[in-house]
Coordinates of C-alpha atoms in Angstrom, one line a residue:
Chain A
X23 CA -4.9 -0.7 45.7
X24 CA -6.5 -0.7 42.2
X25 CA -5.6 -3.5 40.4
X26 CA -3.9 -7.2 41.9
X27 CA -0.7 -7.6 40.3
X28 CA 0.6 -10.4 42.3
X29 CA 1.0 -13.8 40.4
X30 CA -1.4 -15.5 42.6
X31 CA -4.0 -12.0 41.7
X32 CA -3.4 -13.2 38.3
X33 CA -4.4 -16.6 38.8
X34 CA -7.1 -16.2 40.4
X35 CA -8.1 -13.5 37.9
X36 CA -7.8 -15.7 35.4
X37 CA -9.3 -19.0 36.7
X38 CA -12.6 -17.3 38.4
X39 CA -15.7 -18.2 35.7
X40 CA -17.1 -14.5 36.1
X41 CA -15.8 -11.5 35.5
X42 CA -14.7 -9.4 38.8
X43 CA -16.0 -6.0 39.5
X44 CA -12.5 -5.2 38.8
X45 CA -12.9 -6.0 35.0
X46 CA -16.2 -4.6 34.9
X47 CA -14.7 -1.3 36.2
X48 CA -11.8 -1.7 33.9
X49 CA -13.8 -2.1 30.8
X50 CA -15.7 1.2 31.4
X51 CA -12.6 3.1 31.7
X52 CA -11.4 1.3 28.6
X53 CA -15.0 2.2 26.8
X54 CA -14.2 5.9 28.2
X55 CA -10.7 5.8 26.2
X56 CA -8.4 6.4 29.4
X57 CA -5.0 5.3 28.4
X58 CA -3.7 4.0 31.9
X59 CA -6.8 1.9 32.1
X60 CA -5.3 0.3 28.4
X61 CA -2.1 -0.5 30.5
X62 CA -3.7 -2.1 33.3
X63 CA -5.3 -4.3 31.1
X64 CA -2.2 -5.0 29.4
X65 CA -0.6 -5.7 33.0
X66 CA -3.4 -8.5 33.5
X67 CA -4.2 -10.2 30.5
X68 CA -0.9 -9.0 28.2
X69 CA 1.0 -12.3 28.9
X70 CA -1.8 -14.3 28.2
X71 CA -2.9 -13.0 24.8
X72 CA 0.6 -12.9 23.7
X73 CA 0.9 -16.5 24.4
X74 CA -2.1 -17.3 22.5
X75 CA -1.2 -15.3 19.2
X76 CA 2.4 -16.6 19.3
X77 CA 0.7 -19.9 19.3
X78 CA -1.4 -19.2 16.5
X79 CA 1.3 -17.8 14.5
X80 CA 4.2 -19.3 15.7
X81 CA 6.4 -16.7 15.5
X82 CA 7.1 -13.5 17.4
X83 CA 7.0 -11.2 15.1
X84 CA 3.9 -12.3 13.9
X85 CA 2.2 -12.6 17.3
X86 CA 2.8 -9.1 18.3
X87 CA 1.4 -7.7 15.4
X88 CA -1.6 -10.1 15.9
X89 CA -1.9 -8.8 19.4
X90 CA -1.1 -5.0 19.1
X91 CA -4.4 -5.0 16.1
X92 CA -6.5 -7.2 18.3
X93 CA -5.7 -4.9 21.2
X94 CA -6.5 -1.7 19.0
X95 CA -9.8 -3.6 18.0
X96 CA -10.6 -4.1 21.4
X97 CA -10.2 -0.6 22.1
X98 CA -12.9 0.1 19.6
X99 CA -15.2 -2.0 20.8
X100 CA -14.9 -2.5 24.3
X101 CA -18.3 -0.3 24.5
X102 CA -20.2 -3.2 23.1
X103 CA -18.3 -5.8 25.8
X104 CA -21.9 -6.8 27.6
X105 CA -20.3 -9.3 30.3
X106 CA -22.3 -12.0 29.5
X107 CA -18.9 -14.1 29.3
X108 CA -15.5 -13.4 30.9
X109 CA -13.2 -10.6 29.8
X110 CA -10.8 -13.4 29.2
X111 CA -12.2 -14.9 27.1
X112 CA -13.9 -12.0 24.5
X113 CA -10.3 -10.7 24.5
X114 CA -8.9 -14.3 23.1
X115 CA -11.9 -14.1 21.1
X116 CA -10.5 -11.1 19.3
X117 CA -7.1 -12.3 19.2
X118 CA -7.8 -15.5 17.7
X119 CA -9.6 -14.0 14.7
X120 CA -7.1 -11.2 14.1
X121 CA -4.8 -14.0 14.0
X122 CA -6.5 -16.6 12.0
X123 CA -7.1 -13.7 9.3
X124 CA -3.4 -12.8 9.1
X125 CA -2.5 -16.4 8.7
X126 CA -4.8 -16.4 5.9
X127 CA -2.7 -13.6 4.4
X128 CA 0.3 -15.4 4.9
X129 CA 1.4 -17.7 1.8
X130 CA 3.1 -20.3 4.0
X131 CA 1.5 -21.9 7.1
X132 CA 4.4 -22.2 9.0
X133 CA 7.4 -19.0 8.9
X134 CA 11.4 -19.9 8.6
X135 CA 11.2 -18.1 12.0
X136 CA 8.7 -20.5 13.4
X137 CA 10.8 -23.2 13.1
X138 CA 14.4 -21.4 14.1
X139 CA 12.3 -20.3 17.6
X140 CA 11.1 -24.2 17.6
X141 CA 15.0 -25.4 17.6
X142 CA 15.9 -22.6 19.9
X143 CA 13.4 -24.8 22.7
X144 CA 14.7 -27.8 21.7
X145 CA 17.4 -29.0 24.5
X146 CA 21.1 -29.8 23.7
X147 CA 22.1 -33.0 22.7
X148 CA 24.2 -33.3 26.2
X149 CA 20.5 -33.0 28.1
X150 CA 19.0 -35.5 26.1
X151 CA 16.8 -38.2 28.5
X152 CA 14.2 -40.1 27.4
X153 CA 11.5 -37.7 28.3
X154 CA 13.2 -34.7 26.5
X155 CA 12.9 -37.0 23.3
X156 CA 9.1 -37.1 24.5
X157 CA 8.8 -33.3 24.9
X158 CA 10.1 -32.7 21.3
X159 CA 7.9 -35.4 19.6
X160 CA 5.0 -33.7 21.2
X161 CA 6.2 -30.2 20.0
X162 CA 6.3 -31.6 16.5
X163 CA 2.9 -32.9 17.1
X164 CA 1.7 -29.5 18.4
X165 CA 3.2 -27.8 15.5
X166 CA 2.1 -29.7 12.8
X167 CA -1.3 -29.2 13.6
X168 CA -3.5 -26.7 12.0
X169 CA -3.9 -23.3 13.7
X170 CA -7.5 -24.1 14.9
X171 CA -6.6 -27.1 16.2
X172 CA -3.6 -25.8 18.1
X173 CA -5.9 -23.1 19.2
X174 CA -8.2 -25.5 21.3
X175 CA -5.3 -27.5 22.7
X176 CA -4.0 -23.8 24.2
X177 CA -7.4 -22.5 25.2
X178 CA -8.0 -25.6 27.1
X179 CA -4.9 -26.4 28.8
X180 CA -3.1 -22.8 29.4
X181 CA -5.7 -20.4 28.8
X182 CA -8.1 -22.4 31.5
X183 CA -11.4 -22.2 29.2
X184 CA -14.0 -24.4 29.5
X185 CA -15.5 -25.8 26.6
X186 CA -18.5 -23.8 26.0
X187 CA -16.1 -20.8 26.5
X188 CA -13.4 -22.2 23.5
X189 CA -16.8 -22.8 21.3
X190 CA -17.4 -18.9 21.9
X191 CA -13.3 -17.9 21.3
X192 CA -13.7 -19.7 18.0
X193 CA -17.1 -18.9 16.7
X194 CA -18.3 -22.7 16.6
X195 CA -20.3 -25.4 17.7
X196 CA -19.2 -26.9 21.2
X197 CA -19.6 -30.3 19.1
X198 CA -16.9 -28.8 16.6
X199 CA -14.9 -28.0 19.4
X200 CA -15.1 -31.8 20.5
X201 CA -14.4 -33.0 17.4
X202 CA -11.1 -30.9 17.1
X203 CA -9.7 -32.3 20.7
X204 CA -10.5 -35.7 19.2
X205 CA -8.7 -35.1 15.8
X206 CA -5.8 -33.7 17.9
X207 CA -5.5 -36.6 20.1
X208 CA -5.2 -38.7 17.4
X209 CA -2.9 -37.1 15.1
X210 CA -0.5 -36.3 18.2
X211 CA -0.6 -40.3 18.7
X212 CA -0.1 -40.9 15.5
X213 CA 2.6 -38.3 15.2
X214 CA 4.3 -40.1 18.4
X215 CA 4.3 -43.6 17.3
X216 CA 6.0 -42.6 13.5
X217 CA 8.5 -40.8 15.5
X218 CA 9.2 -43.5 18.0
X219 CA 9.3 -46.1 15.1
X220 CA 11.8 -43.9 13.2
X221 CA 14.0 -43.6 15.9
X222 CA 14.1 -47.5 17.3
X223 CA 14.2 -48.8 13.8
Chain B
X27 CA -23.6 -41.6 23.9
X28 CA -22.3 -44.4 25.3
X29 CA -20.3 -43.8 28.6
X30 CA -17.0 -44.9 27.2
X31 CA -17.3 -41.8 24.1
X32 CA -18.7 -39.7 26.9
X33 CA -15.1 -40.1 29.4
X34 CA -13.1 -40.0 26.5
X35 CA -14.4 -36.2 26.1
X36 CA -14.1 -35.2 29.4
X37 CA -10.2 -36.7 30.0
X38 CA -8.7 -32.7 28.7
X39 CA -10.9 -31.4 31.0
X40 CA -9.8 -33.6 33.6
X41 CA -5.6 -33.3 32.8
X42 CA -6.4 -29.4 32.3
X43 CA -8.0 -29.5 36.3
X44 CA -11.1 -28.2 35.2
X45 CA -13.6 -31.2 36.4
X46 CA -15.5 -31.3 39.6
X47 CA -14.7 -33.6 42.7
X48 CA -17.7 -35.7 41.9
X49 CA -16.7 -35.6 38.2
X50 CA -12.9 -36.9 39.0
X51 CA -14.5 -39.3 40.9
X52 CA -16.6 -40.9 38.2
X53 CA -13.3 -40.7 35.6
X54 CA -11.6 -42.2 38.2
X55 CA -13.7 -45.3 38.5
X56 CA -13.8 -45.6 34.4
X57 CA -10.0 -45.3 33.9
X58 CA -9.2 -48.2 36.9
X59 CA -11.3 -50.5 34.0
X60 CA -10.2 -49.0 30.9
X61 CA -6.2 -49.0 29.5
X62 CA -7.5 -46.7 26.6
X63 CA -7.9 -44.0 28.2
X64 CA -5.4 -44.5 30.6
X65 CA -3.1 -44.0 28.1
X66 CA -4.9 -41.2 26.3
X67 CA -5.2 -39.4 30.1
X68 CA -1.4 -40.0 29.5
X69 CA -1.0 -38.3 26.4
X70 CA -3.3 -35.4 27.7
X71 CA -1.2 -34.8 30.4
X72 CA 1.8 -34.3 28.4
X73 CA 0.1 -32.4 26.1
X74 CA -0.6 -30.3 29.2
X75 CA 2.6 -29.8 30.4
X76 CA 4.3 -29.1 27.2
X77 CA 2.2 -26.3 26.3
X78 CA 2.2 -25.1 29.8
X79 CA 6.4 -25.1 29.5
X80 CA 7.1 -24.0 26.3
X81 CA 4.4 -20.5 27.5
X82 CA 6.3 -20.4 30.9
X83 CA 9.7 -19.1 28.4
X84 CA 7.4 -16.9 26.4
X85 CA 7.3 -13.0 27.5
X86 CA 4.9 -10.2 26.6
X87 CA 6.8 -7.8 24.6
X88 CA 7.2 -5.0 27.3
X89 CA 6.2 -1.0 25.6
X90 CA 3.3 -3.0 23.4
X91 CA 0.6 -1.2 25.2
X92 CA 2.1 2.3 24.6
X93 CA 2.4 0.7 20.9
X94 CA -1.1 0.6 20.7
X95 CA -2.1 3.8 22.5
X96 CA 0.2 5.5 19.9
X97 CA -1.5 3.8 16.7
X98 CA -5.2 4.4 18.3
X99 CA -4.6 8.1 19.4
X100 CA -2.5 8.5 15.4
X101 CA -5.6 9.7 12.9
X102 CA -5.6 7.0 10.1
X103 CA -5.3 8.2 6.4
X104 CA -9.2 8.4 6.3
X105 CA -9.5 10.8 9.5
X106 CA -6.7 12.4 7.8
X107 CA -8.7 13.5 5.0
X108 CA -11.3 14.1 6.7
X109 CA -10.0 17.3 8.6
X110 CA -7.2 18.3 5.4
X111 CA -10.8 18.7 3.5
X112 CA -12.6 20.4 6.6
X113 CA -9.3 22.6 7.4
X114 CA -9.4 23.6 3.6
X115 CA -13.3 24.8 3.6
X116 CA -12.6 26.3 6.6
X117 CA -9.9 28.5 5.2
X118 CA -11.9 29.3 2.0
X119 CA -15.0 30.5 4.1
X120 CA -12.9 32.9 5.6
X121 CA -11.4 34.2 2.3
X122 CA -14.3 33.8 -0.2
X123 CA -16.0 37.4 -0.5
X124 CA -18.1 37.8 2.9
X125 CA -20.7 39.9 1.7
X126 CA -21.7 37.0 -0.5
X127 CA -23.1 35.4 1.9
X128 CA -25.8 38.0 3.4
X129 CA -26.7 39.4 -0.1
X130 CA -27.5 35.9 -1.6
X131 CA -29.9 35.3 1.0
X132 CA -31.3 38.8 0.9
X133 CA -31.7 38.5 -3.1
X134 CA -33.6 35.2 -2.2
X135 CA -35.7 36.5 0.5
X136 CA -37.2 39.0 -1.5
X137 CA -37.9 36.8 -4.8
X138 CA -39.5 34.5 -2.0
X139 CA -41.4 37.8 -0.8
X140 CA -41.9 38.5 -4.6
X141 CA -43.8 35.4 -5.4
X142 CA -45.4 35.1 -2.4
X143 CA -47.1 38.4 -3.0
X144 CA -47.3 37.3 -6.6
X145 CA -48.3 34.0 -6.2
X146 CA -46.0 33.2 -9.4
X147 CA -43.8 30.7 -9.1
X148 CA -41.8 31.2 -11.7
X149 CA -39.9 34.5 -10.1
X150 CA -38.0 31.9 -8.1
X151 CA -36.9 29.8 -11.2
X152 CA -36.1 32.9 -13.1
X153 CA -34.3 34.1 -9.7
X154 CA -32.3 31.3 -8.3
X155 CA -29.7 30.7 -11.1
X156 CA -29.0 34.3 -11.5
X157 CA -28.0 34.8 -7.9
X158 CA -25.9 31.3 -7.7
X159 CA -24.5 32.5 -11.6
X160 CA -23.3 35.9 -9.8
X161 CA -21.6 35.0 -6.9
X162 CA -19.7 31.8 -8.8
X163 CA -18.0 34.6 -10.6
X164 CA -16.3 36.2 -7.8
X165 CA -15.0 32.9 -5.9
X166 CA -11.4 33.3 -8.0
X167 CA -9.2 35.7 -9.2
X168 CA -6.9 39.0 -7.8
X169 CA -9.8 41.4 -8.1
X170 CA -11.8 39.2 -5.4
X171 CA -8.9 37.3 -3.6
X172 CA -6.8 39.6 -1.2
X173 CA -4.5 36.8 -0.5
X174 CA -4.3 35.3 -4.1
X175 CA -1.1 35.6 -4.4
X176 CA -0.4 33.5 -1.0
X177 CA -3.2 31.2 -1.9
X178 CA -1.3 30.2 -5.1
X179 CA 2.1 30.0 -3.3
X180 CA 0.6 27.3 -0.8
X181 CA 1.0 23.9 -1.4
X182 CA -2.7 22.9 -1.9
X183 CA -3.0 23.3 -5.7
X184 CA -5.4 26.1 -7.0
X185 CA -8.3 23.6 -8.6
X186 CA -8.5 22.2 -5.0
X187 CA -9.3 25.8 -3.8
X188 CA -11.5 26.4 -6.4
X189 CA -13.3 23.2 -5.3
X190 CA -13.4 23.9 -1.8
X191 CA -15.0 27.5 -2.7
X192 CA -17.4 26.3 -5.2
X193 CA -19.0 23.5 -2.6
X194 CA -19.1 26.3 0.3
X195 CA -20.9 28.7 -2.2
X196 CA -22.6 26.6 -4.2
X197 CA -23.9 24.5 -1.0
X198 CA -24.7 27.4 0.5
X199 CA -26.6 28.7 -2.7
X200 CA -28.6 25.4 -3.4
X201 CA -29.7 25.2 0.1
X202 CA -31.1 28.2 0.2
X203 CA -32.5 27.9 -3.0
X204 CA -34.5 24.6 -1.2
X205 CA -35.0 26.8 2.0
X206 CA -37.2 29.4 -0.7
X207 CA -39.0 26.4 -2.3
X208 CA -40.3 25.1 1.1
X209 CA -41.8 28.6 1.7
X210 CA -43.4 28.1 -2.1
X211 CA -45.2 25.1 -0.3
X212 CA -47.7 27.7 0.6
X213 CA -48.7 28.5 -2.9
X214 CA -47.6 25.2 -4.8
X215 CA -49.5 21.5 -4.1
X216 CA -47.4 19.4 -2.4
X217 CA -47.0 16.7 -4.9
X218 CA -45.4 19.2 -7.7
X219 CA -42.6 20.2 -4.9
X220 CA -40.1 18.3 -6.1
X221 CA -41.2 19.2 -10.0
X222 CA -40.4 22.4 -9.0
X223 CA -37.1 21.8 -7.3
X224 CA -36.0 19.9 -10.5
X225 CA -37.2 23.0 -12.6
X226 CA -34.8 24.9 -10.9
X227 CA -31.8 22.5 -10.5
X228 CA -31.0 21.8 -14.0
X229 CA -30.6 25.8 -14.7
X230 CA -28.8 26.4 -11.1
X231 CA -25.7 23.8 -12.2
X232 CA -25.3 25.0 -15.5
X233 CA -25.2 28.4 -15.3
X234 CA -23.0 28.9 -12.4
X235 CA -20.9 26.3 -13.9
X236 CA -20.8 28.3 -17.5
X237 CA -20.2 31.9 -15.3
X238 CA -17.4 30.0 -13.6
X239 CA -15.6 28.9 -16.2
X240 CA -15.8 32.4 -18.0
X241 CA -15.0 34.3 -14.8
X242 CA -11.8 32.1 -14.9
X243 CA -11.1 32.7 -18.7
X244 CA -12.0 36.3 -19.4
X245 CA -13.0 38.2 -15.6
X246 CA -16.1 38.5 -13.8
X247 CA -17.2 41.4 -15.6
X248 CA -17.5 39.4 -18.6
X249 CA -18.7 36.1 -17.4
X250 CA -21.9 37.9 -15.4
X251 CA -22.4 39.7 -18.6
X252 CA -23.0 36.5 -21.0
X253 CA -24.4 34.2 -18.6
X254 CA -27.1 36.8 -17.2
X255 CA -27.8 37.1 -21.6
X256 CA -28.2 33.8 -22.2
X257 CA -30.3 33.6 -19.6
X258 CA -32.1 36.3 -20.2
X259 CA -32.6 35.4 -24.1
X260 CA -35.0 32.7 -23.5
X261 CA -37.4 34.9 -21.8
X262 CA -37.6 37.2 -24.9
X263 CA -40.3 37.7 -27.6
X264 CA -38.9 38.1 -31.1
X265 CA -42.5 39.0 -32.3
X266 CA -41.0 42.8 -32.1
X267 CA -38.9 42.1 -34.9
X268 CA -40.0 42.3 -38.5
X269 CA -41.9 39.3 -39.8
X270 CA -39.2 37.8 -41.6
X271 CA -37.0 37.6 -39.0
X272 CA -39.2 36.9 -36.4
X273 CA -40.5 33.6 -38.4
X274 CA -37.0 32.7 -38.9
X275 CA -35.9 32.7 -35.2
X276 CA -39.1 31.4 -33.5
X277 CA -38.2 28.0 -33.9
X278 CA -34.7 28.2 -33.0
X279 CA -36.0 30.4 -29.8
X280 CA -38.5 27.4 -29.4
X281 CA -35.4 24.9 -29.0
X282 CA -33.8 27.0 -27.2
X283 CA -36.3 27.1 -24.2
X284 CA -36.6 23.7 -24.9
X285 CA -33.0 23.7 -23.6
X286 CA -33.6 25.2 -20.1
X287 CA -36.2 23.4 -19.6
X288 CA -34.3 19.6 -19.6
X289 CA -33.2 19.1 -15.9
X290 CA -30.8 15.7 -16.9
X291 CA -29.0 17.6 -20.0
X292 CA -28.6 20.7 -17.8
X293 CA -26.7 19.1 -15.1
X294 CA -24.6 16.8 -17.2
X295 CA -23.6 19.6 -19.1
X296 CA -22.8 21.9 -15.7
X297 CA -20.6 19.4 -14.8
X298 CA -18.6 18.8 -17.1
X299 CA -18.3 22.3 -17.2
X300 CA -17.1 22.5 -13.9
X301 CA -14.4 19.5 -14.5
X302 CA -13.3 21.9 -17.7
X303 CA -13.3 25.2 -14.5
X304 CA -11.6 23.0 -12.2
X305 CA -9.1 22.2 -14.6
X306 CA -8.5 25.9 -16.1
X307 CA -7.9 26.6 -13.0
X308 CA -4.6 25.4 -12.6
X309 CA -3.9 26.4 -16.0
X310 CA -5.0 30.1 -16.0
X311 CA -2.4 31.1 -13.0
X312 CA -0.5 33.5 -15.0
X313 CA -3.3 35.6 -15.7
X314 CA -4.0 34.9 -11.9
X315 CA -1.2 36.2 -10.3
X316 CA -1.3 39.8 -12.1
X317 CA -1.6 42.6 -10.0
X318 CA -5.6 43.8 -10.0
X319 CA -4.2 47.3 -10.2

């Protein structure tokens, strides 16, 4: 067998610091131009990357453009892909710069869709509990942060980066990276107390 | 840093799992003494879970890799271009007269011979615009086009032919006119080389350019006729004449070399020449498309 498909192949994929031999023999038939090797990379690291543009763009559309032009980059470029950090990571790398120069295209930060797939998460009133009303606070939170802030948040807590690697995704300082987690903290507290005060008072 | 700024950094790490036993440890010990970040730890755990739900109900678009194997392997408009231009030369070589090709070169072989043996220089510049002149005239037209009936019933509009013949011949014409001048290395200093190449360049764009545009207005025949006199004009003495005359038309013959010999003027004026051939092109169809018999 080729490639792990298995969830836990995926995790573990994903999690490990280094790149496997696997990648490493992936990204040479990639560099080759074989198509199937396009898919198998797609298999791995599709769900990932697709996560990570919708987050940046916030809206499905959006995010599959984002990843089918980062993915078509990629493919141009994955002869220059040395190993020096994970696959993961160079791929996000791309993605997160296609999609931060499509949003600068875009007149407003946040689409109509964006906020109709927003309400189609939110829970019906009947579910309502006290931590549901927790869960949506946060999502406002999380959305009405800036893309590159919303971007660290994801790379840290889904995408399983460590900081040095995020500083590398974005193309910044790890102390700029710092400072983002600490402006996010604080505007998502901030975001949760105005919220809580509007709906006890 | 004091050690308080320093846990408050590491608490993401620490909700997203990715701290060290010994590292949790340390945390640990901090948060049991400090109800800050207790209840930032809270807030990052949260923050945690929610992104980690709201990804678990997103799904890759399935087909999106065949998407972008489709875009990479489609040419885009550039590549296009690219090999419509390279298709059309490719075409026009094969139908542009083929024993151009070897008689050029064998006309510029022996002026190289010519001079060589001479060791005069100035065969070449006399040589060179005479041979690229000539074979400009038969690039268009029934009476050198077979298929010129079928070229003009193609889609690809006859100044973009014309074009496409006049860089293959011309190219092929001006590189071996450089060919010949790198053989002149062996009678010319090396400093005046590109002198020379300028000497002939100025004459080499405007007269193929002027036979061109004849050969499309009034037949090859003609055109090879006038350009080879003009040409030819500046190289005669009008000293034969009687005196009268002859005083009268030195100075114009004076400004007349003068002419020739003005590289910049002579290849502003070939192209727009060739703009005015390119564009007669399209307009001279009718006498085009008449039968050469």
């Amino acid at each position: 067998m080729l490639v792990d498909l298995s969830l836990e192949g995926r995790y573990t994929l994903c999690k490990s610091m280094t790149n496997t031999d696997n990648d490493l023999a992936l990204v040479q038939r990639l560099a080759a131009g074989e198509d199937a090797a396009m898919h198998e990379l797609y298999a791995l690291y599709g769900q990932r990357l697709y996560a990570y543009a919708l987050r940046l763009t916030g809206d499905p559309h959006g995010a599959e453009d984002v990843l089918q032009d980062s993915l078509v980059a990629a493919w141009k470029s994955f002869r220059t892909f040395r190993g020096d950090g994970r696959l993961l990571s160079w791929l996000l790398g791309i993605v997160h710069h296609t999609a931060l120069k499509s949003l600068r295209h875009r007149s407003q930060p946040i689409s109509s869709e964006m906020e109709e797939t927003l309400q189609s998460r939110l829970p019906s009133p009947e579910q309502h509990t006290e931590a549901d009303e927790q869960s949506a606070r946060l999502r406002t939170g999380l959305t009405s942060l800036s893309a590159e802030h919303r971007a660290v948040l994801e790379l840290v807590f889904y995408q399983g980066l460590t900081l040095e690697e995020v500083a590398q995704v974005c193309r910044v300082p790890l102390g700029t990276v710092k400072s983002r987690l600490s402006y996010a903290r604080r505007s998502l507290r901030a975001t949760l107390v105005r919220q809580g005060l509007e709906e006890t008072g | 840093m004091n050690s308080h700024q320093y846990f408050t950094e590491r608490l993401p790490l620490y909700a997203a799992g990715q701290l060290n036993k010994e590292e949790r440890i340390q945390l640990d010990r901090h948060l049991e003494t400090c109800p800050e970040c207790q209840a930032d730890l809270v807030l990052w755990q949260a923050v945690g879970s929610e992104i980690q739900a709201s990804n678990s109900a997103v799904q890759a678009p399935a087909g999106l890799a065949e998407q972008v194997l489709g875009s990479i392997h489609t040419p885009s408009p550039f590549q296009r271009a690219h090999l419509r231009t390279f298709n059309l030369l490719r075409i026009q070589a094969y139908l542009v007269r083929r024993e151009m090709w070897p008689s050029s070169a064998a006309l510029m072989f022996i002026g190289v011979a010519a001079t060589l043996l001479a060791r005069q220089v100035i065969l070449i510049q006399y040589l060179a615009p005479l041979i690229a002149a000539a074979s400009l005239t038969v690039l268009f037209g029934p009476e050198h086009d077979p298929a010129c009936e079928l070229t003009l019933a193609t889609p690809t509009s006859p100044w973009k032919v014309l074009l496409a013949r006049l860089a293959l011949v011309h190219g092929y014409n001006l590189i071996l006119t450089l060919i010949a001048s790198l053989f002149l290395l062996l009678i010319i200093p090396p400093d005046l080389f590109w002198t020379f190449v300028l000497s002939w360049l100025g004459p080499m764009t405007f007269l193929p350019a002027l036979a061109l545009l004849l050969s499309i207005w009034t037949g090859s025949g003609n055109s090879v006729a006038v350009v080879y006199g003009l040409w030819l004009l500046q190289f005669t003495n009008p000293n034969w004449l009687p005196a009268a005359l002859a005083n009268l038309l030195v100075p114009l013959m004076e400004a007349y070399r003068h002419f020739w010999a003005r590289p910049a003027l002579l290849v502003a004026a070939g192209v727009l020449l060739l703009v005015v051939a390119l564009w007669s092109a399209g307009r001279a169809a009718p006498r085009l498309v008449r039968s050469p018999v």
